[in-house]
Structures are given as structure tokens and as C-alpha cells.
């Protein structure tokens, strides 16, 4: 479901699941928590392969952002139209940095 | 409107994608505007999740039936189930946005995506109807505002 690469305090999470929904959400959250385990302050979430996300998947991203704390940062790269629409509907596009590419997301995170 | 295009799934979260696939295929065949199709899928999945988690309270022995009807610039979804009834007004009450909540956004999303929402219960059957309008006359068929 995820491929996580650590580069200093930056974690690059490639989400490989096509649907980040209520069925996949709990395992996704457990996977991230286990692999990050407090080792990152900045997270780049590569969602280019995710064609659909529901509110459960979005809730996992919110929990991830909270986990990083006020000094942390999270950028989402490659959100497809349906995923981007969910961020917009919930106003969470004002909280999460949405970029079109991994390189842009790296720049947002100061890398 | 077309005759309903029907699919039924077991009330399990891992089966909800089948409803989405059915809806997406129907919308593609009917030439529904992409943005409208996105909104419909978002609303459908949230509604189905709610039926499973709350209507059936996590039971897996129930079913959810989806009927899709296509019209000129409109798509209608009817979701029926045999779970516990929804509270009066639950689907239409105003809900504040929360940027920090990790859950509880489902109904807000449905309200934002759908133009007409109707819920009724008859003879122990819940029926949630979701209607989405879109402009079919432009190449992109942008959703009708409002």
C-alpha cells in the first residue's frame, strides 16, 4: 500500500493503492504509523496512483498532519481530479499543500 | 430517464468499490460530465459507507442496492437497504466545517456534491435518493451551479 523512503527528516510516502477508502484506510494508517514512528517532521505524500479517496482516507491524512505537530509539514503531490475535489469540498486544500509533482512538493517542503 | 441500472452488494466496506465501478460505467456510457461523475462517486461512496457503518452498525449480513437512472443533464441514484432508519433531518441539517476532524465528514460531502437529497423509509426499507444536475450542452459538461 505504501513505499516509504526517509531522507533525513523528510519522509517520501508513495501511495500505491488505487483507492484510499474506508476499506483501505485503517491499514494505510497503521502502515504509516509503524513505518514513520516519529522519524520524520516533513512528509511528501505522492498520490499520483490514487484515483479515488473518501473521507476515511482523508481522515488518515489529517491524523498524519496532526502527528507531525505544529513544526511539521506535509505536501501532497499528484492528486488526481477526484482526490483534489475532495480536498476542495472539505476546505482542506487550505490546510494541505497540493502540488502537481513530486519535485514541486519537495520545493514546498524546503528541499 | 433511462430504466434503472441496478447492482446489489453485501454490506461490507470492501464491496463499496463495486458500487462505484457500476456508477462510473453508467456515467461513462451516458456521457455524464466528468466533474459531475466525480461528485456522484464521492457522494455515493460516503452514503454507502454510512449505510454499512451506521445503518447496519457494522453487520456484514445486509445488502445495499443501487439503482442508477440517467436523463438529459441529470443522474439519479437510489440506494436502498434494510438497516436501521436514519434520524429525521439528518441528511439535510447544516453542518459546520471542521478542519481538524479525522472523521464525520460524510454527510457534509454528500450535501456538497448533490443537488437534491431525499430519504424515506417504507415497510422497513430505507431509500436514499441522490440527484445531480449537470450541463450536457458544453464539451466539458460543467455541473450546473447552485
PDB file of C-alpha atoms in Angstrom:
ATOM      1  CA  UNK A   1       0.000   0.000   0.000  1.00  0.00           C
ATOM      2  CA  UNK A   2       2.858   2.421   0.667  1.00  0.00           C
ATOM      3  CA  UNK A   3       6.515   2.697  -0.172  1.00  0.00           C
ATOM      4  CA  UNK A   4       8.251   4.976   2.309  1.00  0.00           C
ATOM      5  CA  UNK A   5      11.675   6.499   1.805  1.00  0.00           C
ATOM      6  CA  UNK A   6      13.397   8.503   4.512  1.00  0.00           C
ATOM      7  CA  UNK A   7      15.753  11.337   3.579  1.00  0.00           C
ATOM      8  CA  UNK A   8      16.863  12.946   6.820  1.00  0.00           C
ATOM      9  CA  UNK A   9      13.706  14.281   8.446  1.00  0.00           C
ATOM     10  CA  UNK A  10      11.793  14.084   5.155  1.00  0.00           C
ATOM     11  CA  UNK A  11       9.648  11.043   4.531  1.00  0.00           C
ATOM     12  CA  UNK A  12       8.509  10.414   0.977  1.00  0.00           C
ATOM     13  CA  UNK A  13       5.419   8.225   1.014  1.00  0.00           C
ATOM     14  CA  UNK A  14       4.418   6.740  -2.318  1.00  0.00           C
ATOM     15  CA  UNK A  15       0.833   5.526  -2.033  1.00  0.00           C
ATOM     16  CA  UNK A  16       0.415   2.522  -4.306  1.00  0.00           C
ATOM     17  CA  UNK A  17      -3.253   1.777  -3.578  1.00  0.00           C
ATOM     18  CA  UNK A  18      -5.629   2.949  -6.305  1.00  0.00           C
ATOM     19  CA  UNK A  19      -8.416   3.608  -3.813  1.00  0.00           C
ATOM     20  CA  UNK A  20      -7.793   5.148  -0.406  1.00  0.00           C
ATOM     21  CA  UNK A  21     -11.187   4.456   1.101  1.00  0.00           C
ATOM     22  CA  UNK A  22     -12.865   3.136   4.231  1.00  0.00           C
ATOM     23  CA  UNK A  23     -11.764  -0.385   3.408  1.00  0.00           C
ATOM     24  CA  UNK A  24      -8.109   0.544   2.949  1.00  0.00           C
ATOM     25  CA  UNK A  25      -7.892   3.420   5.436  1.00  0.00           C
ATOM     26  CA  UNK A  26      -7.155   1.555   8.681  1.00  0.00           C
ATOM     27  CA  UNK A  27      -4.336  -0.483   7.148  1.00  0.00           C
ATOM     28  CA  UNK A  28      -2.943   2.639   5.491  1.00  0.00           C
ATOM     29  CA  UNK A  29      -2.904   4.480   8.807  1.00  0.00           C
ATOM     30  CA  UNK A  30      -1.308   1.564  10.639  1.00  0.00           C
ATOM     31  CA  UNK A  31       1.285   1.223   7.890  1.00  0.00           C
ATOM     32  CA  UNK A  32       2.306   4.876   8.074  1.00  0.00           C
ATOM     33  CA  UNK A  33       2.399   4.961  11.855  1.00  0.00           C
ATOM     34  CA  UNK A  34       4.538   1.837  12.025  1.00  0.00           C
ATOM     35  CA  UNK A  35       6.992   2.963   9.355  1.00  0.00           C
ATOM     36  CA  UNK A  36       7.330   6.608  10.353  1.00  0.00           C
ATOM     37  CA  UNK A  37       7.292   6.057  14.109  1.00  0.00           C
ATOM     38  CA  UNK A  38       8.219   9.680  14.787  1.00  0.00           C
ATOM     39  CA  UNK A  39      11.185   9.645  12.431  1.00  0.00           C
ATOM     40  CA  UNK A  40      10.005  12.441  10.134  1.00  0.00           C
ATOM     41  CA  UNK A  41       8.997  16.055  10.590  1.00  0.00           C
ATOM     42  CA  UNK A  42       8.261  16.647   6.903  1.00  0.00           C
ATOM     43  CA  UNK A  43       6.182  14.329   4.730  1.00  0.00           C
ATOM     44  CA  UNK A  44       5.799  14.263   0.979  1.00  0.00           C
ATOM     45  CA  UNK A  45       2.773  12.196   0.025  1.00  0.00           C
ATOM     46  CA  UNK A  46       2.971  11.031  -3.595  1.00  0.00           C
ATOM     47  CA  UNK A  47      -0.646  10.283  -4.532  1.00  0.00           C
ATOM     48  CA  UNK A  48      -0.229  10.056  -8.287  1.00  0.00           C
ATOM     49  CA  UNK A  49      -1.509   6.473  -8.357  1.00  0.00           C
ATOM     50  CA  UNK A  50      -4.571   7.153  -6.192  1.00  0.00           C
ATOM     51  CA  UNK A  51      -7.639   7.537  -8.379  1.00  0.00           C
ATOM     52  CA  UNK A  52     -10.120   7.872  -5.531  1.00  0.00           C
ATOM     53  CA  UNK A  53     -10.119   8.869  -1.870  1.00  0.00           C
ATOM     54  CA  UNK A  54     -13.063   9.106   0.526  1.00  0.00           C
ATOM     55  CA  UNK A  55     -13.429  10.843   3.868  1.00  0.00           C
ATOM     56  CA  UNK A  56     -11.816   7.921   5.687  1.00  0.00           C
ATOM     57  CA  UNK A  57      -8.686   8.227   3.602  1.00  0.00           C
ATOM     58  CA  UNK A  58      -8.748  11.961   4.112  1.00  0.00           C
ATOM     59  CA  UNK A  59      -9.069  11.415   7.843  1.00  0.00           C
ATOM     60  CA  UNK A  60      -5.860   9.404   7.794  1.00  0.00           C
ATOM     61  CA  UNK A  61      -4.085  12.342   6.161  1.00  0.00           C
ATOM     62  CA  UNK A  62      -5.451  14.675   8.827  1.00  0.00           C
ATOM     63  CA  UNK A  63      -4.205  12.341  11.544  1.00  0.00           C
ATOM     64  CA  UNK A  64      -0.816  12.239   9.835  1.00  0.00           C
ATOM     65  CA  UNK A  65      -0.662  16.020   9.788  1.00  0.00           C
ATOM     66  CA  UNK A  66      -1.513  16.130  13.485  1.00  0.00           C
ATOM     67  CA  UNK A  67       1.124  13.505  14.182  1.00  0.00           C
ATOM     68  CA  UNK A  68       3.772  15.753  12.636  1.00  0.00           C
ATOM     69  CA  UNK A  69       2.874  18.513  15.061  1.00  0.00           C
ATOM     70  CA  UNK A  70       2.992  22.267  14.660  1.00  0.00           C
ATOM     71  CA  UNK A  71       6.604  22.177  13.495  1.00  0.00           C
ATOM     72  CA  UNK A  72       5.858  19.562  10.859  1.00  0.00           C
ATOM     73  CA  UNK A  73       4.896  19.972   7.218  1.00  0.00           C
ATOM     74  CA  UNK A  74       3.042  17.839   4.711  1.00  0.00           C
ATOM     75  CA  UNK A  75       2.731  18.246   0.955  1.00  0.00           C
ATOM     76  CA  UNK A  76       0.592  16.183  -1.403  1.00  0.00           C
ATOM     77  CA  UNK A  77       1.903  15.554  -4.913  1.00  0.00           C
ATOM     78  CA  UNK A  78      -0.018  14.424  -7.973  1.00  0.00           C
ATOM     79  CA  UNK A  79      -3.550  14.477  -6.602  1.00  0.00           C
ATOM     80  CA  UNK A  80      -5.886  13.272  -9.356  1.00  0.00           C
ATOM     81  CA  UNK A  81      -9.081  15.273 -10.067  1.00  0.00           C
ATOM     82  CA  UNK A  82     -11.328  13.250  -7.765  1.00  0.00           C
ATOM     83  CA  UNK A  83      -8.832  13.447  -4.900  1.00  0.00           C
ATOM     84  CA  UNK A  84      -8.301  17.157  -5.438  1.00  0.00           C
ATOM     85  CA  UNK A  85     -12.077  17.681  -5.498  1.00  0.00           C
ATOM     86  CA  UNK A  86     -12.369  16.053  -2.060  1.00  0.00           C
ATOM     87  CA  UNK A  87      -9.767  18.421  -0.641  1.00  0.00           C
ATOM     88  CA  UNK A  88     -11.670  21.377  -2.102  1.00  0.00           C
ATOM     89  CA  UNK A  89     -15.089  20.272  -0.864  1.00  0.00           C
ATOM     90  CA  UNK A  90     -13.811  19.896   2.684  1.00  0.00           C
ATOM     91  CA  UNK A  91     -11.738  23.111   2.577  1.00  0.00           C
ATOM     92  CA  UNK A  92      -8.688  21.009   3.380  1.00  0.00           C
ATOM     93  CA  UNK A  93      -6.971  22.408   0.298  1.00  0.00           C
ATOM     94  CA  UNK A  94      -6.330  25.382   2.599  1.00  0.00           C
ATOM     95  CA  UNK A  95      -4.528  23.145   5.073  1.00  0.00           C
ATOM     96  CA  UNK A  96      -2.634  20.704   2.877  1.00  0.00           C
ATOM     97  CA  UNK A  97      -0.185  21.896   0.217  1.00  0.00           C
ATOM     98  CA  UNK A  98      -1.297  20.350  -3.073  1.00  0.00           C
ATOM     99  CA  UNK A  99       1.234  20.238  -5.884  1.00  0.00           C
ATOM    100  CA  UNK A 100       1.282  18.712  -9.339  1.00  0.00           C
ATOM    101  CA  UNK A 101       4.584  16.905  -8.990  1.00  0.00           C
ATOM    102  CA  UNK A 102       6.974  15.367  -6.506  1.00  0.00           C
ATOM    103  CA  UNK A 103       9.583  17.989  -7.404  1.00  0.00           C
ATOM    104  CA  UNK A 104       7.130  20.800  -6.653  1.00  0.00           C
ATOM    105  CA  UNK A 105       6.229  19.161  -3.371  1.00  0.00           C
ATOM    106  CA  UNK A 106       9.883  18.920  -2.432  1.00  0.00           C
ATOM    107  CA  UNK A 107      10.256  22.621  -3.110  1.00  0.00           C
ATOM    108  CA  UNK A 108       7.251  23.412  -0.910  1.00  0.00           C
ATOM    109  CA  UNK A 109       8.820  21.375   1.880  1.00  0.00           C
ATOM    110  CA  UNK A 110      12.047  23.314   1.537  1.00  0.00           C
ATOM    111  CA  UNK A 111      14.051  20.517  -0.007  1.00  0.00           C
TER     112      UNK A 111
ATOM    113  CA  UNK B   1     -34.972   8.901 -17.660  1.00  0.00           C
ATOM    114  CA  UNK B   2     -33.482   5.559 -18.553  1.00  0.00           C
ATOM    115  CA  UNK B   3     -34.594   2.331 -16.973  1.00  0.00           C
ATOM    116  CA  UNK B   4     -32.673   1.826 -13.727  1.00  0.00           C
ATOM    117  CA  UNK B   5     -29.319   0.174 -13.933  1.00  0.00           C
ATOM    118  CA  UNK B   6     -29.152  -1.938 -10.787  1.00  0.00           C
ATOM    119  CA  UNK B   7     -26.441  -3.600  -8.726  1.00  0.00           C
ATOM    120  CA  UNK B   8     -26.520  -5.101  -5.254  1.00  0.00           C
ATOM    121  CA  UNK B   9     -23.595  -5.643  -2.898  1.00  0.00           C
ATOM    122  CA  UNK B  10     -23.092  -7.178   0.521  1.00  0.00           C
ATOM    123  CA  UNK B  11     -22.879  -4.525   3.217  1.00  0.00           C
ATOM    124  CA  UNK B  12     -19.107  -4.622   3.547  1.00  0.00           C
ATOM    125  CA  UNK B  13     -16.698  -1.740   3.141  1.00  0.00           C
ATOM    126  CA  UNK B  14     -14.551  -3.725   0.724  1.00  0.00           C
ATOM    127  CA  UNK B  15     -17.550  -4.131  -1.587  1.00  0.00           C
ATOM    128  CA  UNK B  16     -18.316  -0.412  -1.915  1.00  0.00           C
ATOM    129  CA  UNK B  17     -15.902  -0.071  -4.826  1.00  0.00           C
ATOM    130  CA  UNK B  18     -18.258  -2.313  -6.824  1.00  0.00           C
ATOM    131  CA  UNK B  19     -20.958   0.333  -6.484  1.00  0.00           C
ATOM    132  CA  UNK B  20     -18.502   2.973  -7.646  1.00  0.00           C
ATOM    133  CA  UNK B  21     -17.465   0.868 -10.638  1.00  0.00           C
ATOM    134  CA  UNK B  22     -21.119   0.372 -11.580  1.00  0.00           C
ATOM    135  CA  UNK B  23     -21.829   4.089 -11.303  1.00  0.00           C
ATOM    136  CA  UNK B  24     -18.717   5.077 -13.238  1.00  0.00           C
ATOM    137  CA  UNK B  25     -19.550   2.692 -16.060  1.00  0.00           C
ATOM    138  CA  UNK B  26     -23.105   4.036 -16.235  1.00  0.00           C
ATOM    139  CA  UNK B  27     -21.879   7.632 -16.316  1.00  0.00           C
ATOM    140  CA  UNK B  28     -19.275   6.875 -18.969  1.00  0.00           C
ATOM    141  CA  UNK B  29     -21.888   5.188 -21.166  1.00  0.00           C
ATOM    142  CA  UNK B  30     -24.240   8.129 -20.741  1.00  0.00           C
ATOM    143  CA  UNK B  31     -21.610  10.793 -21.394  1.00  0.00           C
ATOM    144  CA  UNK B  32     -22.001  12.410 -17.972  1.00  0.00           C
ATOM    145  CA  UNK B  33     -19.753  15.406 -17.430  1.00  0.00           C
ATOM    146  CA  UNK B  34     -16.522  14.303 -15.713  1.00  0.00           C
ATOM    147  CA  UNK B  35     -16.872  16.731 -12.816  1.00  0.00           C
ATOM    148  CA  UNK B  36     -20.425  15.581 -12.173  1.00  0.00           C
ATOM    149  CA  UNK B  37     -19.304  11.955 -12.277  1.00  0.00           C
ATOM    150  CA  UNK B  38     -16.613  12.728  -9.703  1.00  0.00           C
ATOM    151  CA  UNK B  39     -19.143  14.347  -7.369  1.00  0.00           C
ATOM    152  CA  UNK B  40     -21.536  11.436  -7.792  1.00  0.00           C
ATOM    153  CA  UNK B  41     -18.884   8.880  -6.909  1.00  0.00           C
ATOM    154  CA  UNK B  42     -17.798  10.862  -3.851  1.00  0.00           C
ATOM    155  CA  UNK B  43     -21.385  11.122  -2.611  1.00  0.00           C
ATOM    156  CA  UNK B  44     -22.231   7.508  -3.413  1.00  0.00           C
ATOM    157  CA  UNK B  45     -19.247   6.116  -1.524  1.00  0.00           C
ATOM    158  CA  UNK B  46     -19.904   8.259   1.537  1.00  0.00           C
ATOM    159  CA  UNK B  47     -23.566   7.246   1.543  1.00  0.00           C
ATOM    160  CA  UNK B  48     -22.716   3.564   1.194  1.00  0.00           C
ATOM    161  CA  UNK B  49     -20.122   3.797   3.964  1.00  0.00           C
ATOM    162  CA  UNK B  50     -22.734   5.355   6.244  1.00  0.00           C
ATOM    163  CA  UNK B  51     -25.232   2.609   5.483  1.00  0.00           C
ATOM    164  CA  UNK B  52     -22.659  -0.036   6.363  1.00  0.00           C
ATOM    165  CA  UNK B  53     -21.250   1.629   9.461  1.00  0.00           C
ATOM    166  CA  UNK B  54     -24.431   3.111  10.900  1.00  0.00           C
ATOM    167  CA  UNK B  55     -27.426   1.607   9.143  1.00  0.00           C
ATOM    168  CA  UNK B  56     -26.172  -1.907   9.562  1.00  0.00           C
ATOM    169  CA  UNK B  57     -23.982  -0.940  12.515  1.00  0.00           C
ATOM    170  CA  UNK B  58     -21.105  -2.900  11.106  1.00  0.00           C
ATOM    171  CA  UNK B  59     -23.101  -6.074  10.408  1.00  0.00           C
ATOM    172  CA  UNK B  60     -21.986  -7.799   7.233  1.00  0.00           C
ATOM    173  CA  UNK B  61     -25.145  -9.801   6.541  1.00  0.00           C
ATOM    174  CA  UNK B  62     -27.058  -6.912   4.981  1.00  0.00           C
ATOM    175  CA  UNK B  63     -27.113  -5.709   1.404  1.00  0.00           C
ATOM    176  CA  UNK B  64     -27.120  -2.389  -0.396  1.00  0.00           C
ATOM    177  CA  UNK B  65     -28.923  -1.961  -3.700  1.00  0.00           C
ATOM    178  CA  UNK B  66     -28.011   0.813  -6.089  1.00  0.00           C
ATOM    179  CA  UNK B  67     -30.213   1.914  -8.973  1.00  0.00           C
ATOM    180  CA  UNK B  68     -28.766   4.459 -11.430  1.00  0.00           C
ATOM    181  CA  UNK B  69     -31.028   6.404 -13.794  1.00  0.00           C
ATOM    182  CA  UNK B  70     -29.677   8.683 -16.484  1.00  0.00           C
ATOM    183  CA  UNK B  71     -31.501  11.617 -18.025  1.00  0.00           C
ATOM    184  CA  UNK B  72     -30.651  14.681 -20.091  1.00  0.00           C
ATOM    185  CA  UNK B  73     -28.384  16.621 -17.762  1.00  0.00           C
ATOM    186  CA  UNK B  74     -29.333  14.637 -14.688  1.00  0.00           C
ATOM    187  CA  UNK B  75     -28.295  11.478 -12.886  1.00  0.00           C
ATOM    188  CA  UNK B  76     -30.399   9.868 -10.154  1.00  0.00           C
ATOM    189  CA  UNK B  77     -29.108   7.366  -7.658  1.00  0.00           C
ATOM    190  CA  UNK B  78     -31.377   5.323  -5.401  1.00  0.00           C
ATOM    191  CA  UNK B  79     -29.705   3.462  -2.550  1.00  0.00           C
ATOM    192  CA  UNK B  80     -31.863   1.018  -0.632  1.00  0.00           C
ATOM    193  CA  UNK B  81     -31.051  -1.039   2.436  1.00  0.00           C
ATOM    194  CA  UNK B  82     -32.710  -2.869   5.308  1.00  0.00           C
ATOM    195  CA  UNK B  83     -30.709  -1.314   8.124  1.00  0.00           C
ATOM    196  CA  UNK B  84     -31.885   0.856  10.973  1.00  0.00           C
ATOM    197  CA  UNK B  85     -33.579   4.098   9.928  1.00  0.00           C
ATOM    198  CA  UNK B  86     -31.802   7.398   9.634  1.00  0.00           C
ATOM    199  CA  UNK B  87     -32.808  10.091  12.111  1.00  0.00           C
ATOM    200  CA  UNK B  88     -35.212  12.719  10.785  1.00  0.00           C
ATOM    201  CA  UNK B  89     -33.436  15.568   9.039  1.00  0.00           C
ATOM    202  CA  UNK B  90     -30.017  14.016   9.393  1.00  0.00           C
ATOM    203  CA  UNK B  91     -29.241  14.214   5.714  1.00  0.00           C
ATOM    204  CA  UNK B  92     -30.255  17.849   5.321  1.00  0.00           C
ATOM    205  CA  UNK B  93     -29.178  19.575   8.525  1.00  0.00           C
ATOM    206  CA  UNK B  94     -26.463  22.211   8.285  1.00  0.00           C
ATOM    207  CA  UNK B  95     -23.104  21.047   9.474  1.00  0.00           C
ATOM    208  CA  UNK B  96     -20.117  23.192  10.361  1.00  0.00           C
ATOM    209  CA  UNK B  97     -16.848  22.580   8.602  1.00  0.00           C
ATOM    210  CA  UNK B  98     -14.060  21.208  10.742  1.00  0.00           C
ATOM    211  CA  UNK B  99     -10.501  21.315   9.506  1.00  0.00           C
ATOM    212  CA  UNK B 100      -9.231  19.163  12.368  1.00  0.00           C
ATOM    213  CA  UNK B 101     -11.757  16.329  12.444  1.00  0.00           C
ATOM    214  CA  UNK B 102     -10.488  12.916  11.403  1.00  0.00           C
ATOM    215  CA  UNK B 103     -13.972  11.615  10.729  1.00  0.00           C
ATOM    216  CA  UNK B 104     -17.589  12.703  10.372  1.00  0.00           C
ATOM    217  CA  UNK B 105     -17.373  14.469   7.018  1.00  0.00           C
ATOM    218  CA  UNK B 106     -19.523  12.039   5.082  1.00  0.00           C
ATOM    219  CA  UNK B 107     -22.835  13.863   5.125  1.00  0.00           C
ATOM    220  CA  UNK B 108     -21.151  17.213   4.501  1.00  0.00           C
ATOM    221  CA  UNK B 109     -19.548  15.740   1.380  1.00  0.00           C
ATOM    222  CA  UNK B 110     -22.866  14.340   0.163  1.00  0.00           C
ATOM    223  CA  UNK B 111     -24.548  17.698   0.698  1.00  0.00           C
ATOM    224  CA  UNK B 112     -21.784  19.479  -1.205  1.00  0.00           C
ATOM    225  CA  UNK B 113     -21.850  17.094  -4.150  1.00  0.00           C
ATOM    226  CA  UNK B 114     -25.552  16.503  -4.665  1.00  0.00           C
ATOM    227  CA  UNK B 115     -28.311  18.870  -5.753  1.00  0.00           C
ATOM    228  CA  UNK B 116     -31.384  17.055  -4.412  1.00  0.00           C
ATOM    229  CA  UNK B 117     -31.283  14.639  -1.476  1.00  0.00           C
ATOM    230  CA  UNK B 118     -34.317  12.672  -0.362  1.00  0.00           C
ATOM    231  CA  UNK B 119     -34.607   9.999   2.296  1.00  0.00           C
ATOM    232  CA  UNK B 120     -37.659   7.968   3.123  1.00  0.00           C
ATOM    233  CA  UNK B 121     -38.436   4.676   4.771  1.00  0.00           C
ATOM    234  CA  UNK B 122     -41.262   2.368   3.788  1.00  0.00           C
ATOM    235  CA  UNK B 123     -42.056  -1.141   5.041  1.00  0.00           C
ATOM    236  CA  UNK B 124     -38.668  -1.413   6.719  1.00  0.00           C
ATOM    237  CA  UNK B 125     -36.739  -0.379   3.619  1.00  0.00           C
ATOM    238  CA  UNK B 126     -34.573   2.726   3.663  1.00  0.00           C
ATOM    239  CA  UNK B 127     -34.309   4.622   0.406  1.00  0.00           C
ATOM    240  CA  UNK B 128     -31.798   7.398  -0.119  1.00  0.00           C
ATOM    241  CA  UNK B 129     -32.204   9.255  -3.396  1.00  0.00           C
ATOM    242  CA  UNK B 130     -29.435  11.480  -4.727  1.00  0.00           C
ATOM    243  CA  UNK B 131     -29.939  13.662  -7.794  1.00  0.00           C
ATOM    244  CA  UNK B 132     -27.177  15.524  -9.599  1.00  0.00           C
ATOM    245  CA  UNK B 133     -27.724  18.025 -12.406  1.00  0.00           C
ATOM    246  CA  UNK B 134     -25.120  18.958 -14.960  1.00  0.00           C
ATOM    247  CA  UNK B 135     -24.973  20.944 -18.179  1.00  0.00           C
ATOM    248  CA  UNK B 136     -24.770  18.449 -21.033  1.00  0.00           C
ATOM    249  CA  UNK B 137     -24.504  21.039 -23.777  1.00  0.00           C
ATOM    250  CA  UNK B 138     -20.857  22.050 -23.447  1.00  0.00           C
ATOM    251  CA  UNK B 139     -17.945  19.755 -24.334  1.00  0.00           C
ATOM    252  CA  UNK B 140     -16.863  19.523 -20.715  1.00  0.00           C
ATOM    253  CA  UNK B 141     -20.448  19.496 -19.457  1.00  0.00           C
ATOM    254  CA  UNK B 142     -19.662  21.585 -16.382  1.00  0.00           C
ATOM    255  CA  UNK B 143     -22.004  20.995 -13.442  1.00  0.00           C
ATOM    256  CA  UNK B 144     -24.940  23.381 -13.166  1.00  0.00           C
ATOM    257  CA  UNK B 145     -24.008  25.904 -10.477  1.00  0.00           C
ATOM    258  CA  UNK B 146     -26.062  26.245  -7.303  1.00  0.00           C
TER     259      UNK B 146
END
